[in-house]
Coordinates of C-alpha atoms in Angstrom, one line a residue:
M1 CA -67.4 41.9 18.8
P2 CA -66.5 38.2 19.2
E3 CA -66.0 36.8 22.7
Q4 CA -62.5 36.4 24.2
G5 CA -62.5 32.6 23.6
C6 CA -63.5 33.0 19.9
C7 CA -61.6 33.6 16.7
D8 CA -61.3 37.3 15.9
N9 CA -61.7 36.6 12.2
C10 CA -64.6 34.2 12.0
A11 CA -65.9 34.1 15.6
Q12 CA -65.7 30.4 15.9
P13 CA -65.0 29.0 19.4
L14 CA -61.3 28.4 19.9
Q15 CA -59.8 25.0 20.9
G16 CA -56.2 26.2 21.0
A17 CA -53.9 29.0 19.8
F18 CA -55.1 28.6 16.2
C19 CA -58.7 28.6 14.8
H20 CA -59.7 25.2 13.5
H21 CA -62.0 26.9 11.0
C22 CA -59.9 29.6 9.3
G23 CA -56.4 28.9 10.7
Q24 CA -55.9 32.4 12.2
E25 CA -53.7 32.6 15.3
K26 CA -55.2 34.1 18.5
K27 CA -52.6 36.8 18.8
S28 CA -52.7 40.6 19.0
Y29 CA -50.1 42.4 16.9
I30 CA -50.9 45.7 18.5
R31 CA -48.5 45.9 21.5
N32 CA -45.7 48.0 22.9
L33 CA -42.2 48.2 21.5
S34 CA -40.6 45.9 24.0
G35 CA -43.0 43.1 23.0
V36 CA -42.1 43.5 19.3
L37 CA -38.4 43.5 20.0
T38 CA -38.7 40.4 22.3
E39 CA -40.6 38.5 19.5
F40 CA -38.1 39.6 16.9
F41 CA -35.1 38.4 18.7
G42 CA -36.9 35.2 19.7
E43 CA -37.8 34.5 16.1
F44 CA -34.2 35.3 15.0
S45 CA -32.7 32.9 17.6
N46 CA -35.1 30.1 16.6
W47 CA -34.3 30.6 12.9
D48 CA -30.6 30.6 13.7
S49 CA -30.8 27.3 15.5
R50 CA -32.8 25.8 12.6
L51 CA -30.1 27.0 10.2
W52 CA -27.3 25.2 12.0
R53 CA -29.4 22.1 12.4
T54 CA -29.9 22.2 8.6
L55 CA -26.4 23.1 7.5
L56 CA -24.5 20.3 9.2
P57 CA -26.6 17.5 7.7
L58 CA -26.6 19.3 4.3
W59 CA -22.8 19.4 4.2
F60 CA -22.0 15.9 5.6
W61 CA -25.0 13.6 5.5
P62 CA -26.2 13.0 1.9
G63 CA -29.9 12.5 1.5
Y64 CA -30.6 13.0 5.3
L65 CA -32.5 16.3 5.0
S66 CA -34.7 15.1 2.1
K67 CA -35.7 11.9 3.8
R68 CA -36.4 13.7 7.0
Y69 CA -38.5 16.3 5.2
L70 CA -40.6 13.8 3.3
N71 CA -41.1 11.7 6.5
G72 CA -42.7 14.7 8.2
H73 CA -39.8 16.1 10.2
R74 CA -40.0 19.7 9.0
V75 CA -40.1 22.0 11.9
P76 CA -36.4 21.6 13.1
Y77 CA -35.0 22.4 9.7
V78 CA -35.1 25.3 7.2
P79 CA -37.6 24.5 4.4
P80 CA -35.9 23.4 1.2
L81 CA -37.1 26.2 -1.0
R82 CA -36.2 28.9 1.5
L83 CA -32.8 27.3 2.0
Y84 CA -32.1 27.3 -1.7
L85 CA -33.3 30.9 -2.3
F86 CA -31.3 32.1 0.7
T87 CA -28.2 30.2 -0.4
S88 CA -28.5 31.3 -4.0
V89 CA -28.8 35.0 -3.2
L90 CA -25.9 35.1 -0.9
T91 CA -23.7 32.9 -3.1
F92 CA -24.1 34.9 -6.3
L93 CA -23.7 38.2 -4.4
L94 CA -20.4 36.8 -3.1
F95 CA -19.3 35.7 -6.6
S96 CA -20.3 39.0 -8.1
S97 CA -18.4 41.0 -5.5
L98 CA -15.2 38.9 -5.8
F99 CA -15.1 38.7 -9.6
S100 CA -15.9 42.3 -10.0
N101 CA -13.1 43.4 -7.7
S102 CA -10.7 41.0 -9.4
V103 CA -11.1 42.6 -12.9
V104 CA -8.1 44.5 -14.1
I105 CA -8.7 47.2 -16.7
N106 CA -5.9 47.5 -19.2
Q107 CA -3.8 50.7 -18.8
P108 CA -2.5 52.7 -21.8
Q109 CA 0.7 51.3 -23.2
D110 CA 3.4 52.7 -25.3
A111 CA 3.4 52.5 -29.1
Q112 CA 5.9 49.6 -29.2
S113 CA 3.8 47.4 -26.9
V114 CA 0.7 48.2 -28.9
A115 CA 2.4 47.3 -32.1
Q116 CA 3.6 44.0 -30.6
Q117 CA 0.1 43.1 -29.5
Q118 CA -1.4 44.0 -32.9
Q119 CA 1.1 41.7 -34.5
V120 CA 0.3 38.8 -32.2
M121 CA -3.5 39.4 -32.8
A122 CA -2.9 39.5 -36.5
E123 CA -1.2 36.1 -36.4
V124 CA -3.9 34.6 -34.2
K125 CA -6.5 36.0 -36.5
Q126 CA -4.8 34.5 -39.6
Q127 CA -4.9 31.1 -37.9
L128 CA -8.6 31.4 -37.0
V129 CA -9.4 32.5 -40.6
E130 CA -7.6 29.4 -41.9
Q131 CA -9.6 27.2 -39.5
G132 CA -12.9 28.9 -40.6
V133 CA -13.6 30.3 -37.1
W134 CA -13.0 33.9 -37.9
Q135 CA -15.0 35.4 -40.8
E136 CA -14.8 38.8 -42.4
D137 CA -18.0 40.4 -43.6
H138 CA -17.0 43.4 -45.8
E139 CA -15.6 45.9 -43.3
L140 CA -16.9 44.1 -40.2
E141 CA -14.7 41.4 -38.7
L142 CA -16.8 38.8 -36.8
F143 CA -15.8 36.2 -34.3
R144 CA -18.8 34.1 -35.2
L145 CA -21.1 32.6 -32.6
P146 CA -23.1 29.9 -34.4
F147 CA -26.3 30.4 -32.6
L148 CA -26.5 34.2 -33.3
T149 CA -27.9 35.8 -36.4
L150 CA -25.7 38.3 -38.3
A151 CA -27.6 41.3 -36.7
Q152 CA -27.2 39.8 -33.3
Q153 CA -23.5 39.1 -34.0
Q154 CA -23.0 42.7 -35.0
A155 CA -24.7 43.9 -31.8
Y156 CA -22.7 41.5 -29.8
N157 CA -19.4 42.7 -31.3
E158 CA -20.3 46.4 -30.7
K159 CA -21.2 45.6 -27.1
M160 CA -17.9 43.8 -26.6
Q161 CA -16.0 46.9 -27.8
Q162 CA -18.0 49.1 -25.5
L163 CA -17.4 46.9 -22.5
A164 CA -13.7 46.5 -23.1
N165 CA -13.1 49.4 -20.7
Q166 CA -16.0 48.6 -18.4
P167 CA -16.1 44.8 -17.9
K168 CA -17.7 45.1 -14.5
L169 CA -21.0 45.9 -16.2
A170 CA -21.1 42.6 -18.0
I171 CA -20.0 40.7 -14.8
N172 CA -22.7 42.3 -12.7
K173 CA -25.3 41.6 -15.3
F174 CA -24.2 38.0 -15.5
F175 CA -24.4 37.4 -11.8
S176 CA -27.7 39.1 -11.6
L177 CA -29.2 36.7 -14.2
A178 CA -27.4 33.6 -13.0
P179 CA -29.7 32.9 -10.0
Q180 CA -32.8 33.2 -12.2
M181 CA -31.3 30.7 -14.7
M182 CA -30.4 28.3 -11.9
L183 CA -33.9 28.5 -10.6
L184 CA -35.2 27.5 -14.0
F185 CA -32.9 24.5 -14.1
L186 CA -34.3 23.1 -10.8
P187 CA -37.6 21.8 -12.2
L188 CA -35.7 20.4 -15.2
F189 CA -33.3 18.5 -12.9
A190 CA -36.3 17.2 -10.9
L191 CA -37.9 16.1 -14.2
M192 CA -34.8 14.2 -15.1
L193 CA -34.9 12.4 -11.8
K194 CA -38.6 11.6 -12.3
L195 CA -37.8 10.0 -15.7
L196 CA -34.8 8.1 -14.4
Y197 CA -36.7 6.8 -11.4
W198 CA -40.0 6.4 -13.2
H199 CA -40.8 3.0 -11.5
S200 CA -39.9 4.2 -8.0
G201 CA -43.5 5.4 -7.4
R202 CA -42.3 8.8 -6.1
F203 CA -44.1 12.0 -6.9
Y204 CA -42.5 14.8 -8.8
M205 CA -42.4 16.9 -5.7
E206 CA -40.2 14.3 -4.0
H207 CA -37.6 14.7 -6.8
L208 CA -37.9 18.5 -6.5
I209 CA -37.0 18.3 -2.8
V210 CA -33.8 16.3 -3.9
A211 CA -33.1 19.0 -6.5
L212 CA -33.4 21.8 -3.9
H213 CA -31.2 20.2 -1.4
S214 CA -28.5 19.0 -3.8
H215 CA -28.3 22.4 -5.5
S216 CA -28.0 24.1 -2.1
F217 CA -25.2 21.8 -1.2
I218 CA -23.4 22.5 -4.5
L219 CA -23.6 26.3 -4.0
H220 CA -22.4 26.0 -0.5
M221 CA -19.4 24.0 -1.6
L222 CA -18.6 26.3 -4.5
A223 CA -18.7 29.3 -2.2
A224 CA -16.3 27.5 0.2
I225 CA -14.0 26.7 -2.6
V226 CA -13.9 30.3 -3.9
L227 CA -13.2 31.6 -0.4
L228 CA -10.5 29.0 0.3
Q229 CA -8.8 29.7 -3.0
L230 CA -9.0 33.4 -2.3
A231 CA -7.4 32.9 1.2
A232 CA -4.6 30.7 -0.4
D233 CA -3.8 33.3 -3.1
H234 CA -3.6 36.2 -0.6
S235 CA -1.9 34.5 2.3
S236 CA 1.7 35.1 3.1
W237 CA 1.8 31.9 5.3
T238 CA 3.0 28.9 3.5
L239 CA 1.2 26.5 5.9
L240 CA -2.1 28.3 5.5
T241 CA -1.8 28.3 1.7
T242 CA -1.1 24.5 1.8
I243 CA -4.0 23.8 4.0
C244 CA -6.4 25.9 1.9
N245 CA -5.3 24.2 -1.3
K246 CA -5.7 20.7 0.2
L247 CA -9.2 21.7 1.4
V248 CA -10.1 22.9 -2.1
W249 CA -9.1 19.6 -3.6
L250 CA -11.0 17.8 -0.8
L251 CA -14.1 19.7 -1.5
L252 CA -13.8 19.1 -5.3
C253 CA -13.6 15.4 -4.6
W254 CA -16.4 15.5 -2.0
I255 CA -19.0 17.2 -4.4
P256 CA -19.3 14.3 -6.9
L257 CA -19.0 11.6 -4.1
Y258 CA -21.7 13.4 -2.1
L259 CA -24.1 13.5 -5.1
F260 CA -23.6 9.8 -5.8
L261 CA -24.2 8.9 -2.2
F262 CA -27.3 11.2 -2.2
Q263 CA -28.9 9.2 -5.0
K264 CA -27.8 5.9 -3.5
I265 CA -29.2 6.6 0.0
Y266 CA -32.3 8.4 -1.1
Y267 CA -33.5 6.1 -3.8
Q268 CA -32.3 2.9 -2.2
Q269 CA -31.0 1.2 -5.4
G270 CA -27.9 -1.0 -6.0
C271 CA -24.4 0.6 -6.6
A272 CA -24.3 -0.4 -10.3
K273 CA -27.7 0.9 -11.1
T274 CA -27.2 4.1 -9.1
L275 CA -23.8 4.7 -10.8
L276 CA -25.4 4.3 -14.3
K277 CA -28.2 6.8 -13.5
Y278 CA -25.8 9.1 -11.7
V279 CA -23.5 9.3 -14.8
L280 CA -26.5 9.9 -17.1
T281 CA -27.8 12.6 -14.8
I282 CA -24.5 14.4 -14.5
T283 CA -23.8 14.1 -18.2
I284 CA -27.1 15.5 -19.4
Y285 CA -27.4 18.1 -16.7
N286 CA -23.9 19.4 -17.1
S287 CA -24.5 19.8 -20.9
M288 CA -27.7 21.8 -20.2
V289 CA -25.9 24.0 -17.6
L290 CA -22.9 24.6 -20.0
F291 CA -25.2 25.7 -22.8
G292 CA -27.2 27.8 -20.4
F293 CA -24.1 29.6 -19.0
I294 CA -22.7 30.2 -22.5
S295 CA -26.1 31.7 -23.5
L296 CA -26.1 33.7 -20.3
L297 CA -22.6 35.1 -21.1
V298 CA -23.9 36.3 -24.5
L299 CA -27.0 37.9 -22.9
S300 CA -24.9 39.6 -20.2
V301 CA -22.9 41.3 -22.9
L302 CA -26.0 42.2 -25.0
W303 CA -28.0 43.5 -22.0
A304 CA -25.2 45.2 -20.0

């Protein structure tokens, strides 16, 4: 058995609470229940304080957390990857819950209403056929998606008919896949920043930290916008509705301004150059996200 002043793992003499040879902490995990509970609540309190020290700069001080992290100030704040994963899980759970509960399933209607709807649909279909959007393939009518093969299109149409009475299945599938898709976009966004700021001398990981913090901020703001809009829609107080609507517009304006200031403060370039790179970044990235979400909608229907 190693001595009391030695590491329990490699028996090296200790010079502090951690072994300088293998890194193991000199700490016994076999103790009574009161000790476990005390440590648990102590860790929870510490994490809670780190969370609030992280959220306020994340919301109001563009680029502050990224610069502090890269300058070595890491203990007071939640690590960027953990912050993003925690934010992503909670945000998409919130979206899934709200959108699933807001789905209204069509109730059976009388024959006259059904006939009127069929007439309207026939007129819309005729217009789409004239524009070349709606195609008829023998007995199968297809609302064509250009990136699907005929077999995939048929499977998609069949799934759409099956999900007409159970739309929550597709919504739940969409929000279960969305966090994974967003996680894939993070390294792509960091790569875009690396290419745009090629001569800055920064490593790829520095741009990835920016991507993690900026995406965490966007998800926080989107969650706040959805909750404020929900409060405005369901409030019977005119004053509260007005306040919520104004806050929604304020946040919608704050998101692009924040992201511009983030690039300006973090990369320390002039306003004109930063604005040009900001416009390029937003244009390319939004196009990628739009294509990704359209593909995700199709997959949500096919895999539901």
